[in-house]
Amino acid sequence: MSAEQPTHGGQGRGGALRGRGQPGLLFSLLLLSGCGYLGGGSLAFDLERIALTAQDEVTARADLRPALLAALASRFAEDGRIRLVEPGQAQAILESRVASLTSEAVAFDQGDIARRFRVVLTLDVTLRGRSGNGTLLKETVRGEAYYSAPVGITGTRAAEEEGVRRAVGEAATRAALLLLEGF
C-alpha cells in the first residue's frame, strides 16, 4: 500500500478536503449577498430617529402596553441604527396596537386537565411619516410562546405571565425587524 492511497473515508493525504475553507467562505458570502443580507448597514426605510407608541384596547391588562414599549425599545437599542426620540423630534412614528392576546391549551394530562398552553399576541404595526409621507408601512405581526402549567394556581399564573412576556418579546422583535431589515 502506498502512502498516497486514500484513507479515512476516501480522502487521501492532501486530497479533496485540503483548502476547502476559502471556497466555503466564498459560497457563504455569495449566499448571504443574494439573500438581501447587507451586514447591518442599510435599513428598510431611510430613518435615523423614530418615536414609539403602543395601544392596548382589547385586553384588560395594564402591564401589556408598558411591556410592549420596553421590548420594542430594547430591540432598537440592541441594533443601534435607529434612535428612539420624542414624537416632535422623530422622522416617523411606529404605532403598535394590540389586536389580540389569546391563550389556548395544547396538551392535556391523563385526567384531561390542560398542562401546556400557547400564548399568541397579535400586533397591528403602522409606521407613519412625520413630514407628510403618510403611512409608510402597515403590517400585522405575531409573537407566540408556550408555557407549562404546574399544579397549583399560583404557579400557573406565574407560568402564564412568563409566556405572555416571551410572546410580547417575539412580537416586538418582529415589529422592529420590519424597519431594520424590511419585510
PDB file of C-alpha atoms in Angstrom:
ATOM      1  CA  MET A   1       0.000   0.000   0.000  1.00  0.00           C
ATOM      2  CA  SER A   2       1.388   3.362  -0.976  1.00  0.00           C
ATOM      3  CA  ALA A   3       1.302   6.416   1.301  1.00  0.00           C
ATOM      4  CA  GLU A   4      -0.809   8.243  -1.280  1.00  0.00           C
ATOM      5  CA  GLN A   5      -3.710   5.785  -1.179  1.00  0.00           C
ATOM      6  CA  PRO A   6      -6.978   7.079   0.268  1.00  0.00           C
ATOM      7  CA  THR A   7      -7.532   6.690   3.981  1.00  0.00           C
ATOM      8  CA  HIS A   8     -10.140   7.975   6.428  1.00  0.00           C
ATOM      9  CA  GLY A   9     -13.349   7.938   4.424  1.00  0.00           C
ATOM     10  CA  GLY A  10     -11.799   8.064   0.963  1.00  0.00           C
ATOM     11  CA  GLN A  11      -9.762  11.255   1.405  1.00  0.00           C
ATOM     12  CA  GLY A  12      -6.039  10.788   0.927  1.00  0.00           C
ATOM     13  CA  ARG A  13      -3.270  12.924   2.303  1.00  0.00           C
ATOM     14  CA  GLY A  14      -3.521  16.297   0.590  1.00  0.00           C
ATOM     15  CA  GLY A  15      -6.747  15.153  -1.052  1.00  0.00           C
ATOM     16  CA  ALA A  16     -10.077  16.813  -1.679  1.00  0.00           C
ATOM     17  CA  LEU A  17     -10.553  18.196   1.842  1.00  0.00           C
ATOM     18  CA  ARG A  18      -7.462  20.352   1.717  1.00  0.00           C
ATOM     19  CA  GLY A  19      -8.145  24.056   1.142  1.00  0.00           C
ATOM     20  CA  ARG A  20     -11.933  23.837   1.288  1.00  0.00           C
ATOM     21  CA  GLY A  21     -12.162  26.692   3.783  1.00  0.00           C
ATOM     22  CA  GLN A  22     -11.877  29.514   1.248  1.00  0.00           C
ATOM     23  CA  PRO A  23     -14.443  28.208  -1.298  1.00  0.00           C
ATOM     24  CA  GLY A  24     -16.847  27.504   1.576  1.00  0.00           C
ATOM     25  CA  LEU A  25     -16.397  31.036   2.871  1.00  0.00           C
ATOM     26  CA  LEU A  26     -16.832  32.471  -0.612  1.00  0.00           C
ATOM     27  CA  PHE A  27     -20.012  30.444  -1.108  1.00  0.00           C
ATOM     28  CA  SER A  28     -21.370  31.678   2.244  1.00  0.00           C
ATOM     29  CA  LEU A  29     -20.685  35.302   1.306  1.00  0.00           C
ATOM     30  CA  LEU A  30     -22.332  34.875  -2.089  1.00  0.00           C
ATOM     31  CA  LEU A  31     -25.331  33.202  -0.484  1.00  0.00           C
ATOM     32  CA  LEU A  32     -25.722  35.978   2.091  1.00  0.00           C
ATOM     33  CA  SER A  33     -25.403  38.727  -0.506  1.00  0.00           C
ATOM     34  CA  GLY A  34     -28.011  37.029  -2.681  1.00  0.00           C
ATOM     35  CA  CYS A  35     -30.473  36.886   0.221  1.00  0.00           C
ATOM     36  CA  GLY A  36     -30.505  40.635   0.706  1.00  0.00           C
ATOM     37  CA  TYR A  37     -28.323  40.495   3.814  1.00  0.00           C
ATOM     38  CA  LEU A  38     -26.337  43.691   3.995  1.00  0.00           C
ATOM     39  CA  GLY A  39     -24.358  43.121   7.167  1.00  0.00           C
ATOM     40  CA  GLY A  40     -26.242  45.625   9.311  1.00  0.00           C
ATOM     41  CA  GLY A  41     -25.551  48.574   7.009  1.00  0.00           C
ATOM     42  CA  SER A  42     -28.727  49.802   5.387  1.00  0.00           C
ATOM     43  CA  LEU A  43     -32.246  49.955   6.764  1.00  0.00           C
ATOM     44  CA  ALA A  44     -35.589  49.129   5.171  1.00  0.00           C
ATOM     45  CA  PHE A  45     -36.520  52.825   5.469  1.00  0.00           C
ATOM     46  CA  ASP A  46     -34.173  55.795   5.467  1.00  0.00           C
ATOM     47  CA  LEU A  47     -34.800  56.619   9.134  1.00  0.00           C
ATOM     48  CA  GLU A  48     -32.447  57.695  11.876  1.00  0.00           C
ATOM     49  CA  ARG A  49     -34.977  58.744  14.554  1.00  0.00           C
ATOM     50  CA  ILE A  50     -38.361  57.297  15.405  1.00  0.00           C
ATOM     51  CA  ALA A  51     -40.880  57.570  18.219  1.00  0.00           C
ATOM     52  CA  LEU A  52     -42.810  54.624  19.623  1.00  0.00           C
ATOM     53  CA  THR A  53     -46.439  54.410  20.661  1.00  0.00           C
ATOM     54  CA  ALA A  54     -48.434  51.421  21.821  1.00  0.00           C
ATOM     55  CA  GLN A  55     -52.133  50.880  22.355  1.00  0.00           C
ATOM     56  CA  ASP A  56     -53.993  48.076  24.042  1.00  0.00           C
ATOM     57  CA  GLU A  57     -57.740  48.478  23.869  1.00  0.00           C
ATOM     58  CA  VAL A  58     -58.618  44.784  23.593  1.00  0.00           C
ATOM     59  CA  THR A  59     -57.270  43.372  26.856  1.00  0.00           C
ATOM     60  CA  ALA A  60     -57.762  44.418  30.443  1.00  0.00           C
ATOM     61  CA  ARG A  61     -54.039  44.021  31.181  1.00  0.00           C
ATOM     62  CA  ALA A  62     -52.457  47.219  32.481  1.00  0.00           C
ATOM     63  CA  ASP A  63     -48.962  45.733  32.106  1.00  0.00           C
ATOM     64  CA  LEU A  64     -49.134  44.869  28.400  1.00  0.00           C
ATOM     65  CA  ARG A  65     -48.619  48.338  26.893  1.00  0.00           C
ATOM     66  CA  PRO A  66     -45.546  49.233  29.013  1.00  0.00           C
ATOM     67  CA  ALA A  67     -44.080  45.762  28.409  1.00  0.00           C
ATOM     68  CA  LEU A  68     -44.540  46.174  24.661  1.00  0.00           C
ATOM     69  CA  LEU A  69     -42.919  49.624  24.623  1.00  0.00           C
ATOM     70  CA  ALA A  70     -39.994  48.341  26.706  1.00  0.00           C
ATOM     71  CA  ALA A  71     -39.497  45.319  24.425  1.00  0.00           C
ATOM     72  CA  LEU A  72     -39.580  47.496  21.290  1.00  0.00           C
ATOM     73  CA  ALA A  73     -37.131  49.991  22.813  1.00  0.00           C
ATOM     74  CA  SER A  74     -34.820  47.134  23.753  1.00  0.00           C
ATOM     75  CA  ARG A  75     -34.801  45.728  20.201  1.00  0.00           C
ATOM     76  CA  PHE A  76     -33.931  49.091  18.664  1.00  0.00           C
ATOM     77  CA  ALA A  77     -31.282  49.742  21.328  1.00  0.00           C
ATOM     78  CA  GLU A  78     -29.672  46.336  20.642  1.00  0.00           C
ATOM     79  CA  ASP A  79     -29.371  47.170  16.948  1.00  0.00           C
ATOM     80  CA  GLY A  80     -28.341  50.805  17.447  1.00  0.00           C
ATOM     81  CA  ARG A  81     -29.027  52.064  13.907  1.00  0.00           C
ATOM     82  CA  ILE A  82     -32.297  53.849  14.766  1.00  0.00           C
ATOM     83  CA  ARG A  83     -32.526  56.197  17.755  1.00  0.00           C
ATOM     84  CA  LEU A  84     -35.694  56.497  19.791  1.00  0.00           C
ATOM     85  CA  VAL A  85     -36.776  60.101  20.365  1.00  0.00           C
ATOM     86  CA  GLU A  86     -39.821  62.117  21.370  1.00  0.00           C
ATOM     87  CA  PRO A  87     -42.559  62.390  18.688  1.00  0.00           C
ATOM     88  CA  GLY A  88     -41.674  66.047  17.922  1.00  0.00           C
ATOM     89  CA  GLN A  89     -38.090  65.094  17.010  1.00  0.00           C
ATOM     90  CA  ALA A  90     -38.911  61.884  15.102  1.00  0.00           C
ATOM     91  CA  GLN A  91     -38.839  61.325  11.359  1.00  0.00           C
ATOM     92  CA  ALA A  92     -41.577  58.721  11.787  1.00  0.00           C
ATOM     93  CA  ILE A  93     -43.764  57.189  14.473  1.00  0.00           C
ATOM     94  CA  LEU A  94     -44.041  53.435  14.918  1.00  0.00           C
ATOM     95  CA  GLU A  95     -47.503  52.667  16.274  1.00  0.00           C
ATOM     96  CA  SER A  96     -48.193  49.225  17.718  1.00  0.00           C
ATOM     97  CA  ARG A  97     -51.743  48.263  18.571  1.00  0.00           C
ATOM     98  CA  VAL A  98     -52.587  45.022  20.340  1.00  0.00           C
ATOM     99  CA  ALA A  99     -55.121  43.314  18.083  1.00  0.00           C
ATOM    100  CA  SER A 100     -55.464  40.177  20.201  1.00  0.00           C
ATOM    101  CA  LEU A 101     -53.978  38.165  23.016  1.00  0.00           C
ATOM    102  CA  THR A 102     -55.048  34.547  23.239  1.00  0.00           C
ATOM    103  CA  SER A 103     -54.086  31.567  25.314  1.00  0.00           C
ATOM    104  CA  GLU A 104     -55.105  28.077  24.316  1.00  0.00           C
ATOM    105  CA  ALA A 105     -54.489  24.648  25.746  1.00  0.00           C
ATOM    106  CA  VAL A 106     -52.355  22.431  23.534  1.00  0.00           C
ATOM    107  CA  ALA A 107     -51.600  19.424  25.780  1.00  0.00           C
ATOM    108  CA  PHE A 108     -53.537  17.617  28.491  1.00  0.00           C
ATOM    109  CA  ASP A 109     -52.667  15.125  31.230  1.00  0.00           C
ATOM    110  CA  GLN A 110     -54.342  11.752  31.787  1.00  0.00           C
ATOM    111  CA  GLY A 111     -57.131  13.404  33.769  1.00  0.00           C
ATOM    112  CA  ASP A 112     -57.895  15.665  30.764  1.00  0.00           C
ATOM    113  CA  ILE A 113     -56.540  18.730  32.566  1.00  0.00           C
ATOM    114  CA  ALA A 114     -54.677  21.239  30.411  1.00  0.00           C
ATOM    115  CA  ARG A 115     -50.966  21.318  31.245  1.00  0.00           C
ATOM    116  CA  ARG A 116     -49.367  23.037  28.236  1.00  0.00           C
ATOM    117  CA  PHE A 117     -50.569  26.275  26.674  1.00  0.00           C
ATOM    118  CA  ARG A 118     -49.754  28.534  23.738  1.00  0.00           C
ATOM    119  CA  VAL A 119     -49.983  32.324  24.079  1.00  0.00           C
ATOM    120  CA  VAL A 120     -50.353  34.339  20.867  1.00  0.00           C
ATOM    121  CA  LEU A 121     -50.057  38.130  20.773  1.00  0.00           C
ATOM    122  CA  THR A 122     -51.093  39.816  17.514  1.00  0.00           C
ATOM    123  CA  LEU A 123     -49.981  43.393  16.828  1.00  0.00           C
ATOM    124  CA  ASP A 124     -51.054  45.795  14.116  1.00  0.00           C
ATOM    125  CA  VAL A 125     -47.942  47.815  13.308  1.00  0.00           C
ATOM    126  CA  THR A 126     -48.109  51.129  11.437  1.00  0.00           C
ATOM    127  CA  LEU A 127     -45.204  53.376  10.540  1.00  0.00           C
ATOM    128  CA  ARG A 128     -46.323  56.954   9.898  1.00  0.00           C
ATOM    129  CA  GLY A 129     -44.024  59.561   8.406  1.00  0.00           C
ATOM    130  CA  ARG A 130     -43.807  62.963  10.092  1.00  0.00           C
ATOM    131  CA  SER A 131     -43.143  65.106   7.019  1.00  0.00           C
ATOM    132  CA  GLY A 132     -46.311  64.471   5.031  1.00  0.00           C
ATOM    133  CA  ASN A 133     -45.289  60.973   3.947  1.00  0.00           C
ATOM    134  CA  GLY A 134     -48.449  59.433   5.395  1.00  0.00           C
ATOM    135  CA  THR A 135     -48.432  55.731   6.121  1.00  0.00           C
ATOM    136  CA  LEU A 136     -45.084  54.174   5.208  1.00  0.00           C
ATOM    137  CA  LEU A 137     -45.860  50.676   6.467  1.00  0.00           C
ATOM    138  CA  LYS A 138     -48.838  48.748   7.754  1.00  0.00           C
ATOM    139  CA  GLU A 139     -48.319  45.136   8.818  1.00  0.00           C
ATOM    140  CA  THR A 140     -49.573  42.585  11.308  1.00  0.00           C
ATOM    141  CA  VAL A 141     -47.049  40.616  13.348  1.00  0.00           C
ATOM    142  CA  ARG A 142     -47.457  37.805  15.845  1.00  0.00           C
ATOM    143  CA  GLY A 143     -45.488  36.650  18.797  1.00  0.00           C
ATOM    144  CA  GLU A 144     -46.109  33.294  20.366  1.00  0.00           C
ATOM    145  CA  ALA A 145     -44.784  31.344  23.296  1.00  0.00           C
ATOM    146  CA  TYR A 146     -45.554  28.115  25.088  1.00  0.00           C
ATOM    147  CA  TYR A 147     -45.745  27.519  28.784  1.00  0.00           C
ATOM    148  CA  SER A 148     -46.461  24.571  31.051  1.00  0.00           C
ATOM    149  CA  ALA A 149     -48.864  24.843  33.958  1.00  0.00           C
ATOM    150  CA  PRO A 150     -47.615  23.271  37.177  1.00  0.00           C
ATOM    151  CA  VAL A 151     -50.026  22.015  39.782  1.00  0.00           C
ATOM    152  CA  GLY A 152     -51.479  24.928  41.740  1.00  0.00           C
ATOM    153  CA  ILE A 153     -52.974  28.232  40.742  1.00  0.00           C
ATOM    154  CA  THR A 154     -50.015  30.399  41.809  1.00  0.00           C
ATOM    155  CA  GLY A 155     -47.526  28.503  39.661  1.00  0.00           C
ATOM    156  CA  THR A 156     -49.919  28.511  36.715  1.00  0.00           C
ATOM    157  CA  ARG A 157     -50.343  32.286  36.876  1.00  0.00           C
ATOM    158  CA  ALA A 158     -46.581  32.832  37.024  1.00  0.00           C
ATOM    159  CA  ALA A 159     -46.038  30.485  34.071  1.00  0.00           C
ATOM    160  CA  GLU A 160     -48.705  32.313  32.068  1.00  0.00           C
ATOM    161  CA  GLU A 161     -47.091  35.691  32.817  1.00  0.00           C
ATOM    162  CA  GLU A 162     -43.751  34.359  31.608  1.00  0.00           C
ATOM    163  CA  GLY A 163     -45.411  33.052  28.425  1.00  0.00           C
ATOM    164  CA  VAL A 164     -47.031  36.444  27.767  1.00  0.00           C
ATOM    165  CA  ARG A 165     -43.681  38.181  28.371  1.00  0.00           C
ATOM    166  CA  ARG A 166     -41.965  35.941  25.804  1.00  0.00           C
ATOM    167  CA  ALA A 167     -44.800  36.432  23.265  1.00  0.00           C
ATOM    168  CA  VAL A 168     -44.507  40.221  23.701  1.00  0.00           C
ATOM    169  CA  GLY A 169     -40.748  39.974  23.142  1.00  0.00           C
ATOM    170  CA  GLU A 170     -41.159  37.936  19.972  1.00  0.00           C
ATOM    171  CA  ALA A 171     -43.826  40.287  18.564  1.00  0.00           C
ATOM    172  CA  ALA A 172     -41.624  43.300  19.373  1.00  0.00           C
ATOM    173  CA  THR A 173     -38.675  41.694  17.622  1.00  0.00           C
ATOM    174  CA  ARG A 174     -40.756  41.046  14.510  1.00  0.00           C
ATOM    175  CA  ALA A 175     -42.112  44.607  14.548  1.00  0.00           C
ATOM    176  CA  ALA A 176     -38.602  46.088  14.897  1.00  0.00           C
ATOM    177  CA  LEU A 177     -37.263  43.894  12.098  1.00  0.00           C
ATOM    178  CA  LEU A 178     -39.805  45.416   9.720  1.00  0.00           C
ATOM    179  CA  LEU A 179     -37.836  48.664   9.972  1.00  0.00           C
ATOM    180  CA  LEU A 180     -34.403  47.190  10.455  1.00  0.00           C
ATOM    181  CA  GLU A 181     -34.437  44.535   7.722  1.00  0.00           C
ATOM    182  CA  GLY A 182     -37.587  45.014   5.646  1.00  0.00           C
ATOM    183  CA  PHE A 183     -40.448  42.637   5.071  1.00  0.00           C
TER     184      PHE A 183
END
